[in-house]
């Protein structure tokens, strides 16, 4: 990533954390102070929707890490065809998504912009999309959303439209040994359950 791209991403993250009512004036100020090509690119940043801004607050608050971890567990359970684990993780995912949307609402209210029911629903859909899809998780975790993300409407290129600045690669699992075969993973999970 070039130095200008990194500076644009940094400026976008700072601006998109501001309440939407302050965004336009702050963007103009930041663009003027940056000047040149970077200033023109900052001036073109889109104002976030209230839902996207609330999700950005949630990211800055550090609340989405647990959701991404749950996402990894869900994908592993799907890969393993582990119905019991999927059944256990499904309700946990719904509870986590609801709790995170509620937290985003609290953060938005503290910043002076309470969320409507429709906006809260858009926040929930965006958090759920981040839990389900690693590419969405990477986009959301930038803290630079300008639009909410709904998996039902997600098409190629939609992430580039929803994120200001550069679009990151999908969030990957931490470095680990090569994946073992299905039987070995099931045996390990059975042993973990027995220990619990």
PDB file of C-alpha atoms in Angstrom:
ATOM      1  CA  UNK A   1       0.000   0.000   0.000  1.00  0.00           C
ATOM      2  CA  UNK A   2       1.342   3.398  -0.950  1.00  0.00           C
ATOM      3  CA  UNK A   3       1.968   6.118   1.600  1.00  0.00           C
ATOM      4  CA  UNK A   4      -0.913   8.215   0.184  1.00  0.00           C
ATOM      5  CA  UNK A   5      -3.292   5.235   0.357  1.00  0.00           C
ATOM      6  CA  UNK A   6      -2.312   4.635   3.988  1.00  0.00           C
ATOM      7  CA  UNK A   7      -2.825   8.323   4.810  1.00  0.00           C
ATOM      8  CA  UNK A   8      -6.218   8.280   3.069  1.00  0.00           C
ATOM      9  CA  UNK A   9      -7.241   5.200   5.079  1.00  0.00           C
ATOM     10  CA  UNK A  10      -6.114   6.898   8.294  1.00  0.00           C
ATOM     11  CA  UNK A  11      -8.012  10.102   7.476  1.00  0.00           C
ATOM     12  CA  UNK A  12     -11.121   8.109   6.501  1.00  0.00           C
ATOM     13  CA  UNK A  13     -11.063   6.115   9.764  1.00  0.00           C
ATOM     14  CA  UNK A  14     -10.847   9.311  11.823  1.00  0.00           C
ATOM     15  CA  UNK A  15     -13.562  11.134   9.866  1.00  0.00           C
ATOM     16  CA  UNK A  16     -15.947   8.174   9.779  1.00  0.00           C
ATOM     17  CA  UNK A  17     -15.842   7.891  13.571  1.00  0.00           C
ATOM     18  CA  UNK A  18     -17.278  11.413  13.897  1.00  0.00           C
ATOM     19  CA  UNK A  19     -21.046  11.826  14.259  1.00  0.00           C
ATOM     20  CA  UNK A  20     -22.554  12.105  10.748  1.00  0.00           C
ATOM     21  CA  UNK A  21     -23.684  15.665  11.497  1.00  0.00           C
ATOM     22  CA  UNK A  22     -20.022  16.740  11.877  1.00  0.00           C
ATOM     23  CA  UNK A  23     -18.631  14.703   8.961  1.00  0.00           C
ATOM     24  CA  UNK A  24     -18.983  17.173   6.087  1.00  0.00           C
ATOM     25  CA  UNK A  25     -17.314  20.124   7.826  1.00  0.00           C
ATOM     26  CA  UNK A  26     -14.519  17.923   9.223  1.00  0.00           C
ATOM     27  CA  UNK A  27     -13.939  16.353   5.785  1.00  0.00           C
ATOM     28  CA  UNK A  28     -13.613  19.797   4.169  1.00  0.00           C
ATOM     29  CA  UNK A  29     -11.167  20.903   6.866  1.00  0.00           C
ATOM     30  CA  UNK A  30      -9.087  17.731   6.553  1.00  0.00           C
ATOM     31  CA  UNK A  31      -9.027  17.931   2.735  1.00  0.00           C
ATOM     32  CA  UNK A  32      -7.891  21.566   2.842  1.00  0.00           C
ATOM     33  CA  UNK A  33      -5.111  20.838   5.329  1.00  0.00           C
ATOM     34  CA  UNK A  34      -3.877  17.809   3.346  1.00  0.00           C
ATOM     35  CA  UNK A  35      -3.935  19.617  -0.005  1.00  0.00           C
ATOM     36  CA  UNK A  36      -2.837  18.152  -3.333  1.00  0.00           C
ATOM     37  CA  UNK A  37      -4.012  14.775  -4.591  1.00  0.00           C
ATOM     38  CA  UNK A  38      -4.564  13.432  -1.067  1.00  0.00           C
ATOM     39  CA  UNK A  39      -6.768  16.420  -0.244  1.00  0.00           C
ATOM     40  CA  UNK A  40      -8.861  15.823  -3.368  1.00  0.00           C
ATOM     41  CA  UNK A  41      -9.271  12.142  -2.447  1.00  0.00           C
ATOM     42  CA  UNK A  42     -10.284  13.054   1.121  1.00  0.00           C
ATOM     43  CA  UNK A  43     -12.815  15.563  -0.268  1.00  0.00           C
ATOM     44  CA  UNK A  44     -14.417  12.705  -2.250  1.00  0.00           C
ATOM     45  CA  UNK A  45     -15.014  10.510   0.814  1.00  0.00           C
ATOM     46  CA  UNK A  46     -18.702   9.696   1.167  1.00  0.00           C
ATOM     47  CA  UNK A  47     -20.614  10.617   4.315  1.00  0.00           C
ATOM     48  CA  UNK A  48     -21.485   7.430   6.231  1.00  0.00           C
ATOM     49  CA  UNK A  49     -25.009   6.255   6.823  1.00  0.00           C
ATOM     50  CA  UNK A  50     -25.961   6.338  10.492  1.00  0.00           C
ATOM     51  CA  UNK A  51     -25.853   2.510  10.594  1.00  0.00           C
ATOM     52  CA  UNK A  52     -22.340   2.416   9.101  1.00  0.00           C
ATOM     53  CA  UNK A  53     -21.191   5.097  11.551  1.00  0.00           C
ATOM     54  CA  UNK A  54     -22.594   3.069  14.482  1.00  0.00           C
ATOM     55  CA  UNK A  55     -20.718  -0.029  13.295  1.00  0.00           C
ATOM     56  CA  UNK A  56     -17.542   2.060  13.000  1.00  0.00           C
ATOM     57  CA  UNK A  57     -18.043   3.122  16.637  1.00  0.00           C
ATOM     58  CA  UNK A  58     -18.388  -0.536  17.589  1.00  0.00           C
ATOM     59  CA  UNK A  59     -15.106  -1.341  15.831  1.00  0.00           C
ATOM     60  CA  UNK A  60     -13.297   1.534  17.579  1.00  0.00           C
ATOM     61  CA  UNK A  61     -14.755   0.285  20.869  1.00  0.00           C
ATOM     62  CA  UNK A  62     -13.060  -3.088  20.234  1.00  0.00           C
ATOM     63  CA  UNK A  63     -16.285  -5.067  20.404  1.00  0.00           C
ATOM     64  CA  UNK A  64     -16.114  -7.051  17.148  1.00  0.00           C
ATOM     65  CA  UNK A  65     -13.159  -9.332  17.917  1.00  0.00           C
ATOM     66  CA  UNK A  66     -15.354 -11.902  19.667  1.00  0.00           C
ATOM     67  CA  UNK A  67     -17.698 -11.962  16.676  1.00  0.00           C
ATOM     68  CA  UNK A  68     -14.823 -12.708  14.304  1.00  0.00           C
ATOM     69  CA  UNK A  69     -13.626 -15.522  16.587  1.00  0.00           C
ATOM     70  CA  UNK A  70     -17.136 -16.986  16.583  1.00  0.00           C
ATOM     71  CA  UNK A  71     -17.072 -16.758  12.793  1.00  0.00           C
ATOM     72  CA  UNK A  72     -13.956 -18.909  12.676  1.00  0.00           C
ATOM     73  CA  UNK A  73     -15.578 -21.494  14.971  1.00  0.00           C
ATOM     74  CA  UNK A  74     -18.696 -21.551  12.775  1.00  0.00           C
ATOM     75  CA  UNK A  75     -16.651 -22.100   9.625  1.00  0.00           C
ATOM     76  CA  UNK A  76     -14.676 -24.901  11.251  1.00  0.00           C
ATOM     77  CA  UNK A  77     -17.902 -26.583  12.430  1.00  0.00           C
ATOM     78  CA  UNK A  78     -19.310 -26.299   8.904  1.00  0.00           C
ATOM     79  CA  UNK A  79     -16.126 -27.764   7.437  1.00  0.00           C
ATOM     80  CA  UNK A  80     -16.360 -30.620   9.941  1.00  0.00           C
ATOM     81  CA  UNK A  81     -20.077 -31.131   9.258  1.00  0.00           C
ATOM     82  CA  UNK A  82     -20.433 -31.012  13.051  1.00  0.00           C
ATOM     83  CA  UNK A  83     -24.200 -30.629  13.533  1.00  0.00           C
ATOM     84  CA  UNK A  84     -23.995 -30.512  17.337  1.00  0.00           C
ATOM     85  CA  UNK A  85     -21.415 -27.727  17.284  1.00  0.00           C
ATOM     86  CA  UNK A  86     -23.411 -25.792  14.654  1.00  0.00           C
ATOM     87  CA  UNK A  87     -26.546 -26.151  16.792  1.00  0.00           C
ATOM     88  CA  UNK A  88     -24.652 -24.787  19.793  1.00  0.00           C
ATOM     89  CA  UNK A  89     -22.992 -21.935  17.893  1.00  0.00           C
ATOM     90  CA  UNK A  90     -26.134 -20.759  16.033  1.00  0.00           C
ATOM     91  CA  UNK A  91     -27.958 -19.342  19.074  1.00  0.00           C
ATOM     92  CA  UNK A  92     -24.658 -17.989  20.411  1.00  0.00           C
ATOM     93  CA  UNK A  93     -24.169 -16.098  17.125  1.00  0.00           C
ATOM     94  CA  UNK A  94     -27.680 -14.605  17.268  1.00  0.00           C
ATOM     95  CA  UNK A  95     -27.213 -13.524  20.906  1.00  0.00           C
ATOM     96  CA  UNK A  96     -23.821 -11.987  20.123  1.00  0.00           C
ATOM     97  CA  UNK A  97     -25.127 -10.111  17.073  1.00  0.00           C
ATOM     98  CA  UNK A  98     -28.065  -8.729  19.087  1.00  0.00           C
ATOM     99  CA  UNK A  99     -25.806  -7.716  21.965  1.00  0.00           C
ATOM    100  CA  UNK A 100     -23.357  -5.996  19.610  1.00  0.00           C
ATOM    101  CA  UNK A 101     -26.169  -4.084  17.881  1.00  0.00           C
ATOM    102  CA  UNK A 102     -27.415  -2.975  21.307  1.00  0.00           C
ATOM    103  CA  UNK A 103     -23.882  -1.852  22.231  1.00  0.00           C
ATOM    104  CA  UNK A 104     -23.641   0.114  18.963  1.00  0.00           C
ATOM    105  CA  UNK A 105     -26.932   1.779  19.887  1.00  0.00           C
ATOM    106  CA  UNK A 106     -25.554   2.701  23.305  1.00  0.00           C
ATOM    107  CA  UNK A 107     -22.376   4.146  21.768  1.00  0.00           C
ATOM    108  CA  UNK A 108     -24.402   6.138  19.231  1.00  0.00           C
ATOM    109  CA  UNK A 109     -26.684   7.508  21.970  1.00  0.00           C
ATOM    110  CA  UNK A 110     -23.648   8.529  24.046  1.00  0.00           C
ATOM    111  CA  UNK A 111     -22.380  10.397  20.957  1.00  0.00           C
ATOM    112  CA  UNK A 112     -25.711  12.221  20.665  1.00  0.00           C
ATOM    113  CA  UNK A 113     -27.293  10.271  17.805  1.00  0.00           C
ATOM    114  CA  UNK A 114     -29.782   7.654  19.034  1.00  0.00           C
ATOM    115  CA  UNK A 115     -30.535   4.860  16.543  1.00  0.00           C
ATOM    116  CA  UNK A 116     -33.992   4.201  15.142  1.00  0.00           C
ATOM    117  CA  UNK A 117     -35.333   0.640  14.907  1.00  0.00           C
ATOM    118  CA  UNK A 118     -34.568   0.545  11.155  1.00  0.00           C
ATOM    119  CA  UNK A 119     -30.985   1.694  11.714  1.00  0.00           C
ATOM    120  CA  UNK A 120     -30.522  -0.841  14.535  1.00  0.00           C
ATOM    121  CA  UNK A 121     -31.737  -3.544  12.131  1.00  0.00           C
ATOM    122  CA  UNK A 122     -29.149  -2.409   9.546  1.00  0.00           C
ATOM    123  CA  UNK A 123     -26.441  -2.535  12.239  1.00  0.00           C
ATOM    124  CA  UNK A 124     -27.513  -6.091  13.155  1.00  0.00           C
ATOM    125  CA  UNK A 125     -27.405  -7.184   9.511  1.00  0.00           C
ATOM    126  CA  UNK A 126     -23.934  -5.696   9.093  1.00  0.00           C
ATOM    127  CA  UNK A 127     -22.574  -7.375  12.250  1.00  0.00           C
ATOM    128  CA  UNK A 128     -24.172 -10.667  11.196  1.00  0.00           C
ATOM    129  CA  UNK A 129     -22.580 -10.367   7.746  1.00  0.00           C
ATOM    130  CA  UNK A 130     -19.196  -9.827   9.424  1.00  0.00           C
ATOM    131  CA  UNK A 131     -19.685 -12.980  11.498  1.00  0.00           C
ATOM    132  CA  UNK A 132     -20.703 -15.077   8.511  1.00  0.00           C
ATOM    133  CA  UNK A 133     -18.341 -13.823   5.780  1.00  0.00           C
ATOM    134  CA  UNK A 134     -14.575 -13.321   6.295  1.00  0.00           C
ATOM    135  CA  UNK A 135     -14.354 -10.714   3.512  1.00  0.00           C
ATOM    136  CA  UNK A 136     -17.121  -8.676   5.140  1.00  0.00           C
ATOM    137  CA  UNK A 137     -15.390  -9.079   8.514  1.00  0.00           C
ATOM    138  CA  UNK A 138     -12.194  -7.611   7.064  1.00  0.00           C
ATOM    139  CA  UNK A 139     -14.114  -4.684   5.575  1.00  0.00           C
ATOM    140  CA  UNK A 140     -16.040  -4.003   8.780  1.00  0.00           C
ATOM    141  CA  UNK A 141     -12.959  -4.234  10.991  1.00  0.00           C
ATOM    142  CA  UNK A 142     -11.336  -1.344   9.088  1.00  0.00           C
ATOM    143  CA  UNK A 143     -13.706   1.023  10.902  1.00  0.00           C
ATOM    144  CA  UNK A 144     -14.188   2.805   7.564  1.00  0.00           C
ATOM    145  CA  UNK A 145     -17.710   1.753   6.561  1.00  0.00           C
ATOM    146  CA  UNK A 146     -19.807   4.297   4.677  1.00  0.00           C
ATOM    147  CA  UNK A 147     -22.789   1.975   4.153  1.00  0.00           C
ATOM    148  CA  UNK A 148     -24.354  -0.926   6.017  1.00  0.00           C
ATOM    149  CA  UNK A 149     -23.814  -4.411   4.566  1.00  0.00           C
ATOM    150  CA  UNK A 150     -26.573  -6.983   4.101  1.00  0.00           C
ATOM    151  CA  UNK A 151     -25.557 -10.468   2.954  1.00  0.00           C
ATOM    152  CA  UNK A 152     -28.831 -10.754   1.034  1.00  0.00           C
ATOM    153  CA  UNK A 153     -27.806  -7.809  -1.172  1.00  0.00           C
ATOM    154  CA  UNK A 154     -24.065  -8.480  -1.311  1.00  0.00           C
ATOM    155  CA  UNK A 155     -22.715  -8.721  -4.834  1.00  0.00           C
ATOM    156  CA  UNK A 156     -19.189  -8.455  -6.257  1.00  0.00           C
ATOM    157  CA  UNK A 157     -17.890  -4.942  -5.797  1.00  0.00           C
ATOM    158  CA  UNK A 158     -20.364  -4.099  -3.019  1.00  0.00           C
ATOM    159  CA  UNK A 159     -17.621  -4.152  -0.380  1.00  0.00           C
ATOM    160  CA  UNK A 160     -15.596  -1.604  -2.342  1.00  0.00           C
ATOM    161  CA  UNK A 161     -18.657   0.671  -2.310  1.00  0.00           C
ATOM    162  CA  UNK A 162     -19.250   0.145   1.425  1.00  0.00           C
ATOM    163  CA  UNK A 163     -15.685   0.931   2.580  1.00  0.00           C
ATOM    164  CA  UNK A 164     -13.838   4.245   2.296  1.00  0.00           C
ATOM    165  CA  UNK A 165     -10.254   3.897   1.163  1.00  0.00           C
ATOM    166  CA  UNK A 166      -8.601   0.560   0.473  1.00  0.00           C
ATOM    167  CA  UNK A 167     -10.525  -2.702   0.799  1.00  0.00           C
ATOM    168  CA  UNK A 168      -8.601  -5.304   2.808  1.00  0.00           C
ATOM    169  CA  UNK A 169      -8.316  -8.998   2.075  1.00  0.00           C
ATOM    170  CA  UNK A 170     -10.514 -11.414   3.997  1.00  0.00           C
ATOM    171  CA  UNK A 171      -9.720 -11.992   7.658  1.00  0.00           C
ATOM    172  CA  UNK A 172      -7.780 -15.221   7.838  1.00  0.00           C
ATOM    173  CA  UNK A 173      -7.444 -17.709  10.605  1.00  0.00           C
ATOM    174  CA  UNK A 174      -4.292 -17.359  12.688  1.00  0.00           C
ATOM    175  CA  UNK A 175      -1.212 -19.145  11.398  1.00  0.00           C
ATOM    176  CA  UNK A 176      -1.409 -22.771  12.338  1.00  0.00           C
ATOM    177  CA  UNK A 177      -0.332 -26.195  11.230  1.00  0.00           C
ATOM    178  CA  UNK A 178      -1.968 -27.502   8.055  1.00  0.00           C
ATOM    179  CA  UNK A 179      -5.570 -28.602   8.596  1.00  0.00           C
ATOM    180  CA  UNK A 180      -5.851 -32.147   9.815  1.00  0.00           C
ATOM    181  CA  UNK A 181      -8.315 -34.563   8.293  1.00  0.00           C
ATOM    182  CA  UNK A 182     -11.982 -34.702   9.254  1.00  0.00           C
ATOM    183  CA  UNK A 183     -11.670 -37.777  11.495  1.00  0.00           C
ATOM    184  CA  UNK A 184      -8.844 -36.249  13.509  1.00  0.00           C
ATOM    185  CA  UNK A 185     -10.759 -32.962  13.995  1.00  0.00           C
ATOM    186  CA  UNK A 186     -13.847 -34.850  15.161  1.00  0.00           C
ATOM    187  CA  UNK A 187     -11.758 -36.887  17.591  1.00  0.00           C
ATOM    188  CA  UNK A 188     -10.159 -33.727  18.969  1.00  0.00           C
ATOM    189  CA  UNK A 189     -13.568 -32.069  19.413  1.00  0.00           C
ATOM    190  CA  UNK A 190     -14.955 -35.168  21.138  1.00  0.00           C
ATOM    191  CA  UNK A 191     -11.979 -35.113  23.520  1.00  0.00           C
ATOM    192  CA  UNK A 192     -12.539 -31.394  24.217  1.00  0.00           C
ATOM    193  CA  UNK A 193     -16.228 -32.041  24.987  1.00  0.00           C
ATOM    194  CA  UNK A 194     -15.298 -34.891  27.304  1.00  0.00           C
ATOM    195  CA  UNK A 195     -12.889 -32.616  29.186  1.00  0.00           C
ATOM    196  CA  UNK A 196     -15.604 -29.945  29.531  1.00  0.00           C
TER     197      UNK A 196
END
